[in-house]
Amino acid sequence: MRLNTDQLIETFHSYATPRHDWLVGGEFERAVVRPDGQPIGYFEPDGIGWVLKELAKDESWTPHYEGENIIALHRADMANITLEPGGQVELSGAPHRSLSALADEMQANRRALLDLSSGKDHVWIAAGLTPIAPIAQIPWVPKGRYGIMKRYLPQRGDLAAYMMKGTCSVQANYDFSSEADCARKVRLASGLAPLTTALFANSPLLENKPTGFKSYRGHIWTRTDPDRTGFPPGLRNDFSFERWLDYLLDAPMMFRVQDGDWVPAHGIPFRTFMEQGIDGHFPGAADWDLHQTSVFPEVRIKRTIEIRGADCVDHEMALAFCALFTGMLYCNIALDEGLELVAELERGGTHSERFDAAARHGLDAVVAGRSLADWAADLGAIAERGLKACLPDDLDKITPLLARIDDGRSPADDLMDAWTSDPSPENIIAACAY
């Protein structure tokens, strides 16, 4: 049976989950470089392909190949390890009932990566943007979709290659109980994007020079592809599954899979593929699932609400990102208070202006007459109360973020201090070692 809009809207409704079954998941991207910051390619003897092969020796992981190249690992509990275009290694964790379980999974993966690097010329780094290597020198991962993306996206944005090959982030995934609940959570998460960008800013350097931004990764996303980044106009305040579906259907396709091969889609909207077909082919469920992975908004709604707006940070801060939104989204009082905070924050210019200020200046940015550090203090207090209400045994997981809020410093400030003290590549890589 062909896909149709009623069916797809009903699919989003089917993802609603009773409150007592809500889970939390995390996604953690990390880059591995030489001690002087130079990149490590896929095909090197101890390169990215080798990393996946070594991780696959744990038999709980099932390797996935394209041709002869291992490109991902999958586990029965729904966890995955995948590769970004420049060889960044991402753990997409399993869904968990507690932040402590999420932390255990993340730490086990971190230990596995660090064990692999022991005795090797490897350093895993926690940074939103690779700080030393020129982007052009980072080799591409041999994945079919990336071969198409590297041709398509630079036509849409002049920093698209920087996004693909140089950036890393942390993301968190949350359940919703209904369309209305999803709308409230989307409103909160998308409205907080400038503030969370500032809080977790950790990409001030490129080719070992200051970029003028605390989160250059955040800025890069504004120059990648306006059709699939940011957030759909009008949906922050008026979200519905139907309007979200319209956004996805009208998003240009970069690629599709036909007879097992990756083929360019040349920007044809998915709606056209669904209604008219391409060369006699019409999409199935797998095509729809694939298309949804090719849009990159600040908040993405699939089976869960994916919150995507933070630079890669150290393991404690990465977990604090998950804790922050757990407290905000899984406690109704905190969600109400958070929505009030967003409404006040939005009095300070347009969303683009707030986001640019946050990316440039971090917590020093001034929005609606207050520094983002001041706004962050309000946010931290709300999130702490919310987490205490919904997962009191995990309250310690937000502590590293609250400490940073008290200091008024994002991770980018620490990295810039290290650069000012000693700008040698080796010192910079040591300063952001994972």
Short mmCIF file of C-alpha atoms in Angstrom, two decimals:
data_model
loop_
_atom_site.label_atom_id
_atom_site.label_comp_id
_atom_site.label_asym_id
_atom_site.label_seq_id
_atom_site.Cartn_x
_atom_site.Cartn_y
_atom_site.Cartn_z
CA MET A 1 0.00 0.00 0.00
CA ARG A 2 1.29 3.47 -0.89
CA LEU A 3 2.07 5.98 1.82
CA ASN A 4 -0.49 8.72 2.38
CA THR A 5 -0.71 11.74 4.67
CA ASP A 6 -3.47 10.34 6.90
CA GLN A 7 -1.40 7.23 7.52
CA LEU A 8 1.71 9.24 8.37
CA ILE A 9 -0.13 11.57 10.73
CA GLU A 10 -1.61 8.55 12.50
CA THR A 11 1.91 7.15 12.83
CA PHE A 12 2.98 10.19 14.85
CA HIS A 13 -0.07 9.78 17.08
CA SER A 14 0.88 6.13 17.60
CA TYR A 15 4.22 7.19 19.10
CA ALA A 16 2.46 8.74 22.11
CA THR A 17 3.56 6.94 25.28
CA PRO A 18 1.83 6.80 28.68
CA ARG A 19 3.61 8.89 31.25
CA HIS A 20 4.58 5.90 33.40
CA ASP A 21 6.50 4.46 30.43
CA TRP A 22 8.54 7.56 29.58
CA LEU A 23 12.24 6.90 28.92
CA VAL A 24 15.28 9.03 28.13
CA GLY A 25 18.02 8.44 25.58
CA GLY A 26 21.28 10.16 24.72
CA GLU A 27 23.37 10.53 21.57
CA PHE A 28 27.04 11.35 21.92
CA GLU A 29 29.36 12.23 19.02
CA ARG A 30 33.14 12.21 19.59
CA ALA A 31 36.09 12.80 17.27
CA VAL A 32 39.44 11.04 17.44
CA VAL A 33 42.59 12.86 16.31
CA ARG A 34 46.36 12.66 16.60
CA PRO A 35 47.92 14.34 19.65
CA ASP A 36 48.77 17.35 17.46
CA GLY A 37 45.15 17.58 16.28
CA GLN A 38 45.60 16.12 12.83
CA PRO A 39 42.78 13.91 11.53
CA ILE A 40 42.60 10.12 11.48
CA GLY A 41 41.15 8.60 8.34
CA TYR A 42 38.89 5.60 7.91
CA PHE A 43 41.34 3.41 6.02
CA GLU A 44 44.47 3.95 8.13
CA PRO A 45 45.82 0.84 9.93
CA ASP A 46 44.54 2.23 13.25
CA GLY A 47 41.86 4.42 11.68
CA ILE A 48 38.13 4.77 12.04
CA GLY A 49 37.37 1.46 10.33
CA TRP A 50 39.74 -0.27 12.74
CA VAL A 51 37.94 1.37 15.70
CA LEU A 52 34.61 -0.14 14.64
CA LYS A 53 36.16 -3.55 13.99
CA GLU A 54 37.69 -3.54 17.46
CA LEU A 55 34.43 -2.48 19.11
CA ALA A 56 32.65 -5.26 17.20
CA LYS A 57 34.74 -7.84 19.09
CA ASP A 58 32.19 -7.32 21.86
CA GLU A 59 29.66 -9.84 20.59
CA SER A 60 26.72 -7.82 21.86
CA TRP A 61 27.29 -5.62 18.80
CA THR A 62 26.27 -6.68 15.30
CA PRO A 63 28.34 -5.00 12.56
CA HIS A 64 26.74 -3.42 9.50
CA TYR A 65 28.65 -3.07 6.23
CA GLU A 66 28.44 -1.14 2.98
CA GLY A 67 30.35 -3.31 0.57
CA GLU A 68 33.48 -4.39 2.41
CA ASN A 69 33.48 -1.41 4.78
CA ILE A 70 32.12 -1.65 8.31
CA ILE A 71 30.08 1.51 8.91
CA ALA A 72 27.93 0.86 12.00
CA LEU A 73 27.23 -1.41 14.96
CA HIS A 74 23.79 -2.34 16.23
CA ARG A 75 22.69 -3.92 19.51
CA ALA A 76 19.48 -5.69 20.49
CA ASP A 77 18.61 -3.04 23.11
CA MET A 78 18.27 -0.46 20.26
CA ALA A 79 21.69 1.13 20.82
CA ASN A 80 23.80 1.94 17.76
CA ILE A 81 27.32 3.14 17.02
CA THR A 82 27.49 5.03 13.74
CA LEU A 83 29.90 7.24 11.82
CA GLU A 84 29.50 10.88 10.82
CA PRO A 85 31.01 12.07 7.51
CA GLY A 86 34.42 13.03 8.92
CA GLY A 87 34.83 9.89 11.01
CA GLN A 88 33.16 11.19 14.16
CA VAL A 89 31.96 8.18 16.18
CA GLU A 90 28.43 8.46 17.59
CA LEU A 91 26.86 6.36 20.31
CA SER A 92 23.07 6.47 19.92
CA GLY A 93 22.18 4.96 23.22
CA ALA A 94 19.33 2.69 24.23
CA PRO A 95 16.28 4.23 25.93
CA HIS A 96 16.54 4.14 29.74
CA ARG A 97 14.28 4.65 32.73
CA SER A 98 16.92 6.58 34.65
CA LEU A 99 19.82 8.92 34.01
CA SER A 100 21.99 6.58 36.05
CA ALA A 101 21.40 3.79 33.54
CA LEU A 102 22.08 6.22 30.71
CA ALA A 103 25.31 7.25 32.46
CA ASP A 104 26.41 3.63 32.82
CA GLU A 105 25.94 3.03 29.11
CA MET A 106 27.77 6.21 28.13
CA GLN A 107 30.65 5.49 30.50
CA ALA A 108 31.01 1.91 29.24
CA ASN A 109 31.30 3.25 25.70
CA ARG A 110 33.75 5.93 26.81
CA ARG A 111 35.94 3.34 28.54
CA ALA A 112 35.88 1.16 25.43
CA LEU A 113 37.06 4.08 23.27
CA LEU A 114 39.77 5.08 25.72
CA ASP A 115 40.97 1.50 26.03
CA LEU A 116 41.32 1.33 22.25
CA SER A 117 43.38 4.53 22.21
CA SER A 118 45.73 3.33 24.94
CA GLY A 119 49.15 2.89 23.40
CA LYS A 120 47.94 4.37 20.12
CA ASP A 121 48.63 7.76 18.58
CA HIS A 122 44.99 8.64 19.34
CA VAL A 123 43.21 11.27 21.42
CA TRP A 124 39.42 11.30 21.70
CA ILE A 125 38.29 14.89 22.07
CA ALA A 126 35.16 16.57 23.40
CA ALA A 127 34.71 19.71 21.30
CA GLY A 128 31.92 21.07 19.15
CA LEU A 129 34.36 21.58 16.27
CA THR A 130 37.71 19.98 15.59
CA PRO A 131 40.05 22.77 16.76
CA ILE A 132 43.25 22.17 14.78
CA ALA A 133 42.89 20.29 11.48
CA PRO A 134 41.72 22.16 8.36
CA ILE A 135 38.36 20.79 7.30
CA ALA A 136 39.60 20.05 3.79
CA GLN A 137 42.21 17.67 5.21
CA ILE A 138 39.69 15.48 7.03
CA PRO A 139 38.99 12.34 4.96
CA TRP A 140 35.42 11.32 4.15
CA VAL A 141 33.90 8.15 5.58
CA PRO A 142 32.98 5.65 2.82
CA LYS A 143 29.20 5.75 3.18
CA GLY A 144 26.91 6.07 0.18
CA ARG A 145 24.73 8.81 1.65
CA TYR A 146 27.78 10.94 2.45
CA GLY A 147 29.01 10.73 -1.13
CA ILE A 148 25.76 12.40 -2.18
CA MET A 149 25.64 14.85 0.74
CA LYS A 150 29.14 16.17 0.03
CA ARG A 151 27.97 17.20 -3.44
CA TYR A 152 24.50 18.44 -2.51
CA LEU A 153 24.86 20.41 0.73
CA PRO A 154 27.70 22.78 -0.31
CA GLN A 155 25.31 24.10 -2.95
CA ARG A 156 22.98 25.12 -0.11
CA GLY A 157 25.44 26.51 2.42
CA ASP A 158 29.06 27.63 2.34
CA LEU A 159 29.90 25.93 5.67
CA ALA A 160 28.13 22.63 4.98
CA ALA A 161 31.40 20.70 4.74
CA TYR A 162 32.42 22.11 8.13
CA MET A 163 29.18 20.76 9.63
CA MET A 164 29.62 17.33 8.07
CA LYS A 165 33.30 16.69 8.68
CA GLY A 166 34.22 18.92 11.63
CA THR A 167 31.39 19.16 14.16
CA CYS A 168 30.30 17.02 17.09
CA SER A 169 27.29 17.38 19.36
CA VAL A 170 25.34 15.86 22.20
CA GLN A 171 21.62 15.15 21.83
CA ALA A 172 18.85 13.83 24.05
CA ASN A 173 15.59 12.06 23.26
CA TYR A 174 12.27 12.20 25.14
CA ASP A 175 8.81 10.68 25.03
CA PHE A 176 5.48 12.48 24.79
CA SER A 177 1.98 11.42 25.86
CA SER A 178 -0.11 13.17 23.21
CA GLU A 179 0.02 15.68 20.38
CA ALA A 180 -0.65 18.50 22.84
CA ASP A 181 2.12 17.29 25.16
CA CYS A 182 4.50 17.04 22.20
CA ALA A 183 3.62 20.60 21.15
CA ARG A 184 4.42 21.98 24.60
CA LYS A 185 7.74 20.16 24.72
CA VAL A 186 8.68 21.28 21.22
CA ARG A 187 7.82 24.85 22.14
CA LEU A 188 10.07 24.68 25.19
CA ALA A 189 13.03 22.94 23.58
CA SER A 190 13.05 25.10 20.44
CA GLY A 191 12.57 28.30 22.42
CA LEU A 192 15.49 27.44 24.71
CA ALA A 193 17.86 26.72 21.80
CA PRO A 194 19.78 30.03 22.07
CA LEU A 195 20.23 29.60 25.82
CA THR A 196 21.33 25.97 25.65
CA THR A 197 23.67 26.83 22.78
CA ALA A 198 25.35 29.35 25.09
CA LEU A 199 25.44 27.00 28.08
CA PHE A 200 27.13 24.19 26.18
CA ALA A 201 29.21 26.32 23.79
CA ASN A 202 32.49 24.51 23.16
CA SER A 203 33.80 25.39 19.69
CA PRO A 204 35.74 28.66 19.78
CA LEU A 205 38.72 27.51 17.66
CA LEU A 206 39.24 26.55 14.02
CA GLU A 207 42.69 25.73 12.63
CA ASN A 208 43.97 26.77 16.06
CA LYS A 209 42.70 30.35 15.71
CA PRO A 210 39.82 32.02 17.54
CA THR A 211 36.69 32.10 15.40
CA GLY A 212 35.03 35.02 17.19
CA PHE A 213 32.32 32.63 18.37
CA LYS A 214 31.93 30.65 21.57
CA SER A 215 29.95 28.10 19.54
CA TYR A 216 31.20 28.21 15.98
CA ARG A 217 29.39 24.89 15.53
CA GLY A 218 26.14 26.73 16.22
CA HIS A 219 27.03 29.35 13.62
CA ILE A 220 28.00 26.67 11.09
CA TRP A 221 24.50 25.24 11.24
CA THR A 222 23.07 28.60 10.12
CA ARG A 223 25.18 28.30 6.95
CA THR A 224 24.50 24.68 6.05
CA ASP A 225 21.06 24.38 4.39
CA PRO A 226 18.07 26.60 5.24
CA ASP A 227 15.67 23.91 3.97
CA ARG A 228 16.60 21.45 6.72
CA THR A 229 18.15 23.39 9.63
CA GLY A 230 16.92 25.85 12.26
CA PHE A 231 13.25 25.17 12.94
CA PRO A 232 10.21 25.46 10.63
CA PRO A 233 8.73 28.99 10.71
CA GLY A 234 5.50 29.14 12.66
CA LEU A 235 5.85 25.75 14.31
CA ARG A 236 7.44 27.03 17.52
CA ASN A 237 4.11 28.50 18.63
CA ASP A 238 1.68 26.44 16.56
CA PHE A 239 2.94 22.87 16.41
CA SER A 240 0.80 19.98 15.26
CA PHE A 241 1.60 16.64 13.73
CA GLU A 242 -0.07 17.76 10.51
CA ARG A 243 2.06 20.90 10.27
CA TRP A 244 5.20 18.93 11.12
CA LEU A 245 4.32 16.40 8.44
CA ASP A 246 3.89 19.20 5.90
CA TYR A 247 7.40 20.39 6.74
CA LEU A 248 8.86 16.93 6.21
CA LEU A 249 6.93 16.29 3.01
CA ASP A 250 8.05 19.57 1.48
CA ALA A 251 11.71 19.15 2.53
CA PRO A 252 13.92 18.48 -0.51
CA MET A 253 15.35 14.98 -0.67
CA MET A 254 19.11 14.56 -0.96
CA PHE A 255 19.19 10.83 -1.61
CA ARG A 256 17.19 7.63 -1.74
CA VAL A 257 17.97 3.94 -1.96
CA GLN A 258 16.92 2.03 -5.06
CA ASP A 259 17.69 -1.66 -5.55
CA GLY A 260 20.24 -1.43 -2.74
CA ASP A 261 22.14 1.51 -4.24
CA TRP A 262 22.32 5.09 -3.03
CA VAL A 263 21.08 7.47 -5.73
CA PRO A 264 20.75 11.27 -5.73
CA ALA A 265 17.24 12.69 -5.36
CA HIS A 266 18.22 16.15 -6.71
CA GLY A 267 16.13 18.08 -4.20
CA ILE A 268 12.78 16.60 -5.18
CA PRO A 269 10.33 17.05 -2.24
CA PHE A 270 9.28 13.84 -0.55
CA ARG A 271 5.67 14.84 -1.24
CA THR A 272 6.37 14.55 -4.97
CA PHE A 273 8.01 11.15 -4.47
CA MET A 274 4.97 9.98 -2.50
CA GLU A 275 2.30 11.34 -4.86
CA GLN A 276 3.93 11.01 -8.29
CA GLY A 277 6.80 8.59 -7.79
CA ILE A 278 10.28 8.80 -9.32
CA ASP A 279 11.01 6.73 -12.42
CA GLY A 280 8.09 4.50 -11.58
CA HIS A 281 9.18 3.96 -7.96
CA PHE A 282 7.04 5.01 -4.98
CA PRO A 283 8.28 5.22 -1.39
CA GLY A 284 7.73 2.67 1.32
CA ALA A 285 8.17 2.89 5.08
CA ALA A 286 11.96 2.53 4.83
CA ASP A 287 12.14 5.48 2.41
CA TRP A 288 10.10 7.59 4.81
CA ASP A 289 12.30 6.65 7.76
CA LEU A 290 15.41 7.49 5.73
CA HIS A 291 14.05 10.87 4.66
CA GLN A 292 13.38 11.85 8.27
CA THR A 293 17.07 11.36 9.05
CA SER A 294 18.01 13.91 6.37
CA VAL A 295 16.49 16.96 8.07
CA PHE A 296 18.45 18.56 10.89
CA PRO A 297 16.30 21.06 12.84
CA GLU A 298 17.08 22.18 16.38
CA VAL A 299 14.33 19.85 17.56
CA ARG A 300 13.28 16.81 15.51
CA ILE A 301 10.14 14.77 16.08
CA LYS A 302 10.24 11.11 15.13
CA ARG A 303 9.36 8.30 17.54
CA THR A 304 10.64 10.64 20.24
CA ILE A 305 11.44 14.32 20.58
CA GLU A 306 15.10 14.74 19.68
CA ILE A 307 16.79 17.82 21.17
CA ARG A 308 19.87 18.56 19.11
CA GLY A 309 21.29 21.95 20.07
CA ALA A 310 24.49 21.43 22.07
CA ASP A 311 28.18 21.29 21.25
CA CYS A 312 30.02 18.12 22.20
CA VAL A 313 31.22 18.54 25.78
CA ASP A 314 32.96 16.31 28.33
CA HIS A 315 31.12 13.25 29.61
CA GLU A 316 29.84 14.90 32.78
CA MET A 317 28.43 17.91 30.94
CA ALA A 318 26.99 15.69 28.21
CA LEU A 319 25.05 13.79 30.84
CA ALA A 320 24.03 17.11 32.43
CA PHE A 321 22.51 18.11 29.08
CA CYS A 322 20.29 15.02 29.27
CA ALA A 323 19.51 15.79 32.92
CA LEU A 324 18.59 19.40 32.12
CA PHE A 325 15.87 18.47 29.67
CA THR A 326 14.69 15.50 31.72
CA GLY A 327 13.91 17.88 34.55
CA MET A 328 12.29 20.40 32.21
CA LEU A 329 10.19 17.99 30.13
CA TYR A 330 9.18 15.24 32.56
CA CYS A 331 7.83 17.47 35.34
CA ASN A 332 4.68 19.42 34.41
CA ILE A 333 5.39 22.24 36.85
CA ALA A 334 8.90 22.68 35.45
CA LEU A 335 7.50 22.56 31.91
CA ASP A 336 5.02 25.31 32.76
CA GLU A 337 7.73 27.43 34.36
CA GLY A 338 10.05 26.79 31.45
CA LEU A 339 7.44 27.95 28.96
CA GLU A 340 7.03 31.17 30.95
CA LEU A 341 10.81 31.66 30.84
CA VAL A 342 10.82 31.12 27.05
CA ALA A 343 8.06 33.71 26.62
CA GLU A 344 10.15 36.25 28.56
CA LEU A 345 13.34 35.35 26.72
CA GLU A 346 11.63 35.85 23.37
CA ARG A 347 11.05 39.50 24.12
CA GLY A 348 14.69 39.99 23.14
CA GLY A 349 14.67 40.28 19.34
CA THR A 350 14.08 37.52 16.81
CA HIS A 351 15.06 33.92 17.33
CA SER A 352 17.87 34.34 14.77
CA GLU A 353 19.19 37.37 16.63
CA ARG A 354 19.11 35.55 19.97
CA PHE A 355 20.79 32.50 18.49
CA ASP A 356 23.53 34.56 16.83
CA ALA A 357 24.22 36.42 20.09
CA ALA A 358 24.44 33.12 21.97
CA ALA A 359 26.76 31.52 19.42
CA ARG A 360 29.05 34.56 19.38
CA HIS A 361 29.17 35.51 23.02
CA GLY A 362 28.01 32.49 24.98
CA LEU A 363 26.72 33.29 28.45
CA ASP A 364 28.02 36.86 28.12
CA ALA A 365 25.39 37.61 25.46
CA VAL A 366 22.66 40.03 26.49
CA VAL A 367 19.07 39.16 25.55
CA ALA A 368 16.03 41.16 26.63
CA GLY A 369 18.19 43.28 28.92
CA ARG A 370 19.76 40.35 30.81
CA SER A 371 22.89 38.30 30.25
CA LEU A 372 22.34 34.72 29.19
CA ALA A 373 24.24 33.77 32.35
CA ASP A 374 21.41 35.40 34.30
CA TRP A 375 18.77 33.61 32.24
CA ALA A 376 20.69 30.36 32.75
CA ALA A 377 20.44 30.74 36.53
CA ASP A 378 16.66 30.77 36.22
CA LEU A 379 16.72 27.78 33.88
CA GLY A 380 19.01 25.78 36.15
CA ALA A 381 16.79 26.36 39.17
CA ILE A 382 13.69 25.20 37.27
CA ALA A 383 15.43 22.12 35.90
CA GLU A 384 16.81 21.16 39.30
CA ARG A 385 13.36 21.34 40.87
CA GLY A 386 11.89 19.36 37.97
CA LEU A 387 14.52 16.64 38.19
CA LYS A 388 14.03 16.40 41.95
CA ALA A 389 10.33 15.81 41.31
CA CYS A 390 10.60 13.21 38.52
CA LEU A 391 13.94 11.43 39.09
CA PRO A 392 15.20 12.43 42.56
CA ASP A 393 17.81 9.66 42.64
CA ASP A 394 19.48 11.24 39.58
CA LEU A 395 19.71 14.77 40.92
CA ASP A 396 23.51 14.63 41.02
CA LYS A 397 23.62 14.31 37.23
CA ILE A 398 22.76 17.98 36.76
CA THR A 399 25.36 19.20 39.29
CA PRO A 400 28.17 19.91 36.76
CA LEU A 401 25.85 22.17 34.77
CA LEU A 402 24.69 24.04 37.88
CA ALA A 403 28.32 24.63 38.82
CA ARG A 404 29.01 26.14 35.42
CA ILE A 405 25.94 28.32 35.70
CA ASP A 406 27.17 29.59 39.07
CA ASP A 407 30.53 30.44 37.48
CA GLY A 408 28.90 32.02 34.41
CA ARG A 409 31.28 30.09 32.14
CA SER A 410 30.69 27.80 29.20
CA PRO A 411 33.26 25.14 28.23
CA ALA A 412 34.44 27.46 25.44
CA ASP A 413 35.78 29.85 28.06
CA ASP A 414 38.01 27.10 29.47
CA LEU A 415 39.29 26.17 26.02
CA MET A 416 40.10 29.80 25.24
CA ASP A 417 41.95 30.11 28.55
CA ALA A 418 44.04 27.10 27.55
CA TRP A 419 44.74 28.65 24.14
CA THR A 420 45.77 31.97 25.69
CA SER A 421 48.12 30.18 28.08
CA ASP A 422 49.69 27.86 25.49
CA PRO A 423 48.33 27.77 21.92
CA SER A 424 50.37 24.77 20.84
CA PRO A 425 48.23 22.12 19.11
CA GLU A 426 49.28 19.52 21.66
CA ASN A 427 48.07 21.66 24.54
CA ILE A 428 44.75 22.42 22.87
CA ILE A 429 44.06 18.75 22.18
CA ALA A 430 45.01 17.85 25.76
CA ALA A 431 42.65 20.59 27.01
CA CYS A 432 39.64 19.05 25.26
CA ALA A 433 40.56 15.39 25.66
CA TYR A 434 37.55 13.17 26.29
#
